Amino acid sequence: MKKPKKCISVEEARKEQDEWVKTRGKDIREAEGYEDTREFWYSLDELQEYLDYVREKSKEQGVEKPGIRFYLGAYPKTKEKKSYTTMFLSPTKEAKGETETAQEDSDPNNYEIEPYNTIGSGWPPMEY
């Protein structure tokens, strides 16, 4: 199998993670008073199961080119828990009536299929 076109190098990934830690991570630490989660983990099996589910539900709806958008969120703060960051996956469907040059990242969310948010995150956060 050929490497996908959008792969980046390990060095680029490290630079991007370092930049996040130095900027947004620092801001969150200062504002919230604690280090937040910044990495999330899915097994390939559970991720594939969700992708297959989205593909099947999309097909039933007549959606020809489904996609997945990744969102950051935060759990509600309670007396027992800090408001840690989470990430969920949102199915998308192709924008109808758009030209072939329309970007796929502008496709709307498909609110008829449930988002996915059963993930694990490392604590403390794992350096890349």
mmCIF file of C-alpha atoms in Angstrom:
data_model
loop_
_atom_site.group_PDB
_atom_site.id
_atom_site.type_symbol
_atom_site.label_atom_id
_atom_site.label_comp_id
_atom_site.label_asym_id
_atom_site.label_seq_id
_atom_site.Cartn_x
_atom_site.Cartn_y
_atom_site.Cartn_z
ATOM 1 C CA MET A 1 0.000 0.000 0.000
ATOM 2 C CA LYS A 2 1.248 3.465 -0.850
ATOM 3 C CA LYS A 3 1.693 6.030 1.896
ATOM 4 C CA PRO A 4 -1.258 8.466 1.961
ATOM 5 C CA LYS A 5 -0.507 11.891 0.438
ATOM 6 C CA LYS A 6 -1.372 13.818 3.598
ATOM 7 C CA CYS A 7 1.100 12.034 5.897
ATOM 8 C CA ILE A 8 3.581 14.326 7.655
ATOM 9 C CA SER A 9 7.010 13.488 9.002
ATOM 10 C CA VAL A 10 7.634 12.566 12.627
ATOM 11 C CA GLU A 11 9.728 15.739 12.881
ATOM 12 C CA GLU A 12 6.827 17.904 11.655
ATOM 13 C CA ALA A 13 4.460 16.212 14.115
ATOM 14 C CA ARG A 14 6.905 16.913 16.959
ATOM 15 C CA LYS A 15 7.201 20.565 15.918
ATOM 16 C CA GLU A 16 3.421 20.946 15.819
ATOM 17 C CA GLN A 17 2.989 19.295 19.239
ATOM 18 C CA ASP A 18 5.785 21.429 20.740
ATOM 19 C CA GLU A 19 4.144 24.580 19.363
ATOM 20 C CA TRP A 20 0.806 23.597 20.900
ATOM 21 C CA VAL A 21 2.433 22.957 24.292
ATOM 22 C CA LYS A 22 4.339 26.280 24.199
ATOM 23 C CA THR A 23 1.292 28.334 23.197
ATOM 24 C CA ARG A 24 -2.173 26.889 23.825
ATOM 25 C CA GLY A 25 -0.987 24.427 26.460
ATOM 26 C CA LYS A 26 0.685 27.249 28.377
ATOM 27 C CA ASP A 27 -2.430 29.421 28.132
ATOM 28 C CA ILE A 28 -4.651 26.607 29.422
ATOM 29 C CA ARG A 29 -2.267 25.856 32.315
ATOM 30 C CA GLU A 30 -2.244 29.519 33.318
ATOM 31 C CA ALA A 31 -6.001 30.033 32.922
ATOM 32 C CA GLU A 32 -7.220 26.766 34.454
ATOM 33 C CA GLY A 33 -4.398 26.151 36.928
ATOM 34 C CA TYR A 34 -3.617 22.625 35.730
ATOM 35 C CA GLU A 35 -2.189 20.796 32.744
ATOM 36 C CA ASP A 36 -4.890 19.578 30.382
ATOM 37 C CA THR A 37 -5.145 16.472 28.248
ATOM 38 C CA ARG A 38 -3.731 16.929 24.751
ATOM 39 C CA GLU A 39 -3.613 13.469 23.213
ATOM 40 C CA PHE A 40 -6.317 10.894 22.600
ATOM 41 C CA TRP A 41 -6.215 7.202 21.759
ATOM 42 C CA TYR A 42 -8.497 4.859 19.814
ATOM 43 C CA SER A 43 -7.821 1.207 19.022
ATOM 44 C CA LEU A 44 -7.841 0.542 15.295
ATOM 45 C CA ASP A 45 -10.668 -1.940 15.781
ATOM 46 C CA GLU A 46 -13.009 0.499 17.531
ATOM 47 C CA LEU A 47 -12.146 3.312 15.138
ATOM 48 C CA GLN A 48 -12.761 1.021 12.147
ATOM 49 C CA GLU A 49 -16.053 -0.113 13.692
ATOM 50 C CA TYR A 50 -17.219 3.514 13.921
ATOM 51 C CA LEU A 51 -16.029 4.326 10.385
ATOM 52 C CA ASP A 52 -17.911 1.276 9.086
ATOM 53 C CA TYR A 53 -21.030 2.391 11.016
ATOM 54 C CA VAL A 54 -20.846 5.894 9.502
ATOM 55 C CA ARG A 55 -20.281 4.462 6.018
ATOM 56 C CA GLU A 56 -23.297 2.128 6.368
ATOM 57 C CA LYS A 57 -25.650 4.769 7.842
ATOM 58 C CA SER A 58 -24.518 7.290 5.211
ATOM 59 C CA LYS A 59 -25.198 4.783 2.445
ATOM 60 C CA GLU A 60 -28.734 4.239 3.833
ATOM 61 C CA GLN A 61 -29.235 8.030 3.623
ATOM 62 C CA GLY A 62 -27.895 8.253 0.072
ATOM 63 C CA VAL A 63 -24.770 10.115 1.180
ATOM 64 C CA GLU A 64 -22.110 9.250 -1.384
ATOM 65 C CA LYS A 65 -19.057 10.897 0.158
ATOM 66 C CA PRO A 66 -19.216 10.775 3.959
ATOM 67 C CA GLY A 67 -16.424 12.212 6.033
ATOM 68 C CA ILE A 68 -15.376 12.664 9.643
ATOM 69 C CA ARG A 69 -14.713 15.979 11.383
ATOM 70 C CA PHE A 70 -12.779 16.005 14.679
ATOM 71 C CA TYR A 71 -13.970 18.400 17.387
ATOM 72 C CA LEU A 72 -12.411 19.405 20.678
ATOM 73 C CA GLY A 73 -14.745 19.722 23.632
ATOM 74 C CA ALA A 74 -14.476 19.863 27.421
ATOM 75 C CA TYR A 75 -16.195 17.889 30.121
ATOM 76 C CA PRO A 76 -18.228 19.930 32.622
ATOM 77 C CA LYS A 77 -16.293 20.940 35.724
ATOM 78 C CA THR A 78 -17.524 19.437 39.000
ATOM 79 C CA LYS A 79 -16.290 19.475 42.582
ATOM 80 C CA GLU A 80 -14.689 16.080 41.968
ATOM 81 C CA LYS A 81 -13.358 16.587 38.432
ATOM 82 C CA LYS A 82 -11.507 19.208 36.450
ATOM 83 C CA SER A 83 -12.869 20.260 33.058
ATOM 84 C CA TYR A 84 -10.504 18.210 30.909
ATOM 85 C CA THR A 85 -10.485 18.448 27.141
ATOM 86 C CA THR A 86 -12.060 15.683 25.117
ATOM 87 C CA MET A 87 -12.376 15.010 21.406
ATOM 88 C CA PHE A 88 -15.295 13.632 19.463
ATOM 89 C CA LEU A 89 -15.800 12.565 15.874
ATOM 90 C CA SER A 90 -18.677 13.990 13.851
ATOM 91 C CA PRO A 91 -19.883 12.419 10.594
ATOM 92 C CA THR A 92 -20.203 14.747 7.605
ATOM 93 C CA LYS A 93 -22.003 14.560 4.283
ATOM 94 C CA GLU A 94 -21.118 16.212 1.006
ATOM 95 C CA ALA A 95 -22.464 19.692 0.459
ATOM 96 C CA LYS A 96 -25.228 19.471 -2.147
ATOM 97 C CA GLY A 97 -25.060 21.794 -5.103
ATOM 98 C CA GLU A 98 -21.406 22.659 -4.532
ATOM 99 C CA THR A 99 -18.926 22.743 -7.363
ATOM 100 C CA GLU A 100 -16.256 20.096 -7.773
ATOM 101 C CA THR A 101 -13.718 22.586 -6.456
ATOM 102 C CA ALA A 102 -15.509 22.938 -3.103
ATOM 103 C CA GLN A 103 -13.304 21.852 -0.244
ATOM 104 C CA GLU A 104 -14.291 18.668 1.545
ATOM 105 C CA ASP A 105 -13.642 20.341 4.899
ATOM 106 C CA SER A 106 -16.633 22.609 4.228
ATOM 107 C CA ASP A 107 -19.011 19.631 4.089
ATOM 108 C CA PRO A 108 -21.774 19.958 6.702
ATOM 109 C CA ASN A 109 -22.072 17.756 9.757
ATOM 110 C CA ASN A 110 -24.493 14.868 9.420
ATOM 111 C CA TYR A 111 -26.595 15.257 12.558
ATOM 112 C CA GLU A 112 -28.597 12.140 11.692
ATOM 113 C CA ILE A 113 -25.641 9.945 12.743
ATOM 114 C CA GLU A 114 -24.388 9.995 16.326
ATOM 115 C CA PRO A 115 -20.947 11.475 17.091
ATOM 116 C CA TYR A 116 -18.290 9.245 18.688
ATOM 117 C CA ASN A 117 -16.542 10.009 21.979
ATOM 118 C CA THR A 118 -15.436 6.871 23.768
ATOM 119 C CA ILE A 119 -11.738 7.526 23.872
ATOM 120 C CA GLY A 120 -8.805 7.206 26.171
ATOM 121 C CA SER A 121 -6.237 9.852 26.882
ATOM 122 C CA GLY A 122 -2.871 9.584 28.508
ATOM 123 C CA TRP A 123 -2.277 11.038 31.920
ATOM 124 C CA PRO A 124 -0.069 12.799 32.277
ATOM 125 C CA PRO A 125 -0.181 13.729 28.585
ATOM 126 C CA MET A 126 2.281 11.804 26.468
ATOM 127 C CA GLU A 127 4.919 13.788 24.601
ATOM 128 C CA TYR A 128 5.043 13.070 20.882
#
